[in-house]
Tab-separated table of C-alpha atoms in Angstrom:
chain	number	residue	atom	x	y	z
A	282	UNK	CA	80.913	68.743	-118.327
A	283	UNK	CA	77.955	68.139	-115.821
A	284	UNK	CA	74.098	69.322	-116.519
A	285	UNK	CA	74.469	72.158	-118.460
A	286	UNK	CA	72.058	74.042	-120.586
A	287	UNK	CA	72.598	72.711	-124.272
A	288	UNK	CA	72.418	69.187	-122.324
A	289	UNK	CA	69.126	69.561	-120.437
A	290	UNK	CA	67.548	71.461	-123.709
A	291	UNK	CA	68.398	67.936	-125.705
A	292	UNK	CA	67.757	66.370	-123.076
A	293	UNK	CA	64.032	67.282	-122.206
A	294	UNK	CA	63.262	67.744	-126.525
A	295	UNK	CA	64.678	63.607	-126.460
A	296	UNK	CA	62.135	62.738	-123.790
A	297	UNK	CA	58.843	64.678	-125.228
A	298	UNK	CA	59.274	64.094	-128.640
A	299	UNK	CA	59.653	59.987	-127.655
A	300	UNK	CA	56.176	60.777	-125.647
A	301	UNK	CA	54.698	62.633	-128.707
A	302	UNK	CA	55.762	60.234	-131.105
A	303	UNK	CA	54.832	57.302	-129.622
A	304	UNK	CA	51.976	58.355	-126.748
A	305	UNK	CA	51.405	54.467	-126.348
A	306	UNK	CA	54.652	53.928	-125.570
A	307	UNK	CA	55.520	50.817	-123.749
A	308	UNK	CA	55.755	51.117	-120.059
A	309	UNK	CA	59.025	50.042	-119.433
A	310	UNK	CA	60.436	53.381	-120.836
A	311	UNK	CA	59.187	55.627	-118.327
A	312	UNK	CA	61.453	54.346	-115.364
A	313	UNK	CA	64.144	55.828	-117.917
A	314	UNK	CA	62.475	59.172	-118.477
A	315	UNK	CA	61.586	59.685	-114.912
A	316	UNK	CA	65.012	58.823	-113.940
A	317	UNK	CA	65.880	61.554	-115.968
A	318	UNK	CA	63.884	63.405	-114.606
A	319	UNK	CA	64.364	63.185	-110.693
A	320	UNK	CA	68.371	63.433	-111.983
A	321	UNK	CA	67.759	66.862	-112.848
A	322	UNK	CA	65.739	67.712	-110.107
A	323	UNK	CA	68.382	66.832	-107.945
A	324	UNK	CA	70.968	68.358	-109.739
A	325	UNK	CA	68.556	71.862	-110.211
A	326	UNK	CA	67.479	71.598	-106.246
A	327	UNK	CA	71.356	70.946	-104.509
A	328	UNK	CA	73.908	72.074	-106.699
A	329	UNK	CA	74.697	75.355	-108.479
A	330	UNK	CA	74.618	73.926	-112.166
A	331	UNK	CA	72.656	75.877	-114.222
A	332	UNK	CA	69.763	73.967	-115.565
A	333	UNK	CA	67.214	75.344	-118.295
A	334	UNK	CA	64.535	74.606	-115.807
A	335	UNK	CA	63.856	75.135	-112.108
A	336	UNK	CA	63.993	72.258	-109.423
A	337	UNK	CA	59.953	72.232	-109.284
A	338	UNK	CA	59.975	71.783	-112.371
A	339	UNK	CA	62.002	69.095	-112.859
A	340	UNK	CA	60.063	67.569	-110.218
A	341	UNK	CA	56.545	68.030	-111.263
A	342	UNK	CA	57.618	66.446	-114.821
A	343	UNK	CA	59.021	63.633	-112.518
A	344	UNK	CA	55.754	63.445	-110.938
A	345	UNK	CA	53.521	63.825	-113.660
A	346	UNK	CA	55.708	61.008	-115.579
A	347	UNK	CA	55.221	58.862	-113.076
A	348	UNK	CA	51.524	59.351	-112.999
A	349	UNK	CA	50.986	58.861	-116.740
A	350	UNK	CA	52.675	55.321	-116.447
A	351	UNK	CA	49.738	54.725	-113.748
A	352	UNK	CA	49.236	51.922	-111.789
A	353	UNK	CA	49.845	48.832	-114.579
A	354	UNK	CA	49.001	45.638	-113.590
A	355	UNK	CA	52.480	44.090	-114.959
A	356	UNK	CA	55.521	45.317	-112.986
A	357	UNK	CA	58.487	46.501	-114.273
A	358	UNK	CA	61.621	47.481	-112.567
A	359	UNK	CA	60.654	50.765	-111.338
A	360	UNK	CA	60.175	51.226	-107.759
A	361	UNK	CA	63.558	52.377	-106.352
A	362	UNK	CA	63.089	55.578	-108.828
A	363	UNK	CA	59.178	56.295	-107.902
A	364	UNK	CA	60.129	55.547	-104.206
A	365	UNK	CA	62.579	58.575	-104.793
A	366	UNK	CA	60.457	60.641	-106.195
A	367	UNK	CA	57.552	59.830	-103.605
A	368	UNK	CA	60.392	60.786	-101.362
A	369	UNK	CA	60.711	64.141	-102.656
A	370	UNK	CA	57.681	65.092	-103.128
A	371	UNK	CA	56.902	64.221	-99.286
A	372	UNK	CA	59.762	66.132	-98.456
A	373	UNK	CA	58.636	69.501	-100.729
A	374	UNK	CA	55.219	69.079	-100.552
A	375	UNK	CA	56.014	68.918	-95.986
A	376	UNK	CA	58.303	71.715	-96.231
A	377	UNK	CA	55.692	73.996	-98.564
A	378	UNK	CA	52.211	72.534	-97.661
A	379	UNK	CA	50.597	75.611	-100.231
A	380	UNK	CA	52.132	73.676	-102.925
A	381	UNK	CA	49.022	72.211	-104.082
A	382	UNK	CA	50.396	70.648	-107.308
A	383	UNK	CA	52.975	68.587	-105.456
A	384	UNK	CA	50.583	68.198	-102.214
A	385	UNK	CA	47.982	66.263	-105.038
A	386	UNK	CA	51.114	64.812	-106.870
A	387	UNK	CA	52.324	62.846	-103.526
A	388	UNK	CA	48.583	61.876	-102.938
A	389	UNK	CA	48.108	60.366	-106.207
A	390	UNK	CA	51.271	58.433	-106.890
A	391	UNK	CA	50.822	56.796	-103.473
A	392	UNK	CA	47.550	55.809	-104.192
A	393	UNK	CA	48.750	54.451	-107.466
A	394	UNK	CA	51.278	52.856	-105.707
A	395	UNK	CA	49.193	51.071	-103.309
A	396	UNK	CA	46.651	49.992	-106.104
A	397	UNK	CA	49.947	48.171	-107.872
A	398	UNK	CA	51.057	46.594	-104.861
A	399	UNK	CA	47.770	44.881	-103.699
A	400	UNK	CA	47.346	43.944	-107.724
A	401	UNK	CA	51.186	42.346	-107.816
A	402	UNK	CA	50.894	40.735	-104.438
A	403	UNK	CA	47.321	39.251	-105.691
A	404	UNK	CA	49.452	37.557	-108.632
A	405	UNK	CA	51.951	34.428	-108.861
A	406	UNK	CA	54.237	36.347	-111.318
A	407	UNK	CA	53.597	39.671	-111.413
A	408	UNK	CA	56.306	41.062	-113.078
A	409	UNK	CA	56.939	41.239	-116.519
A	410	UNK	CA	60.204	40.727	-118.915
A	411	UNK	CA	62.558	41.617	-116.245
């Protein structure tokens, strides 16, 4: 069936409403909703699928995701997905540099990214439940 309208509509209601609902939700959902996320993206940005939204889009929800689960001081299992979407955004932000929304976006999750790091390699156990 693929990514396909009716999909990504349920799709993207499923993911706010769960922010709405619960806005302190714990932080080991958002690897799940920006895996979602960057899914789509990739799906919007290299194939011919329709999707209800555009690849930036997609992206930028990616991005903003990620920054709204910040730089926590307990890891989860995460970083292969925000890597990714580091990736992209490097990628877009180099191939557009007037892009100012993902130029900031890149800027911001690698800071956050760096903050985590020197907290978790500051720690004996840093991660959490997994």
């Amino acid at each position: 069936v693929g990514v396909g309208v009716g999909c990504d509509v349920h799709t993207h209601r499923l993911l706010t409403s769960a922010l709405r609902v619960c806005p302190d939700i714990s932080t080991v959902n958002f690897p799940h909703h920006v895996t979602t996320y960057l899914s789509l993206y990739y799906a919007a940005r290299n194939t011919e699928l329709k999707t209800y939204q555009t690849w930036d889009w997609y992206l930028m929800r990616a991005a903003n995701t990620t920054l709204k689960f910040g730089a926590p001081a307990v890891g989860v299992m995460d970083d292969t997905t925000f890597r990714e979407i580091l990736v992209a955004l490097n990628q877009e932000s180099s191939a557009d540099p007037s892009r100012i929304d993902l130029v900031n976006a890149t800027r911001d999750i690698t800071a956050n990214m760096l903050q985590r790091a020197t907290t978790f390699a500051a720690k004996q156990y840093p991660y959490g439940s997994e």
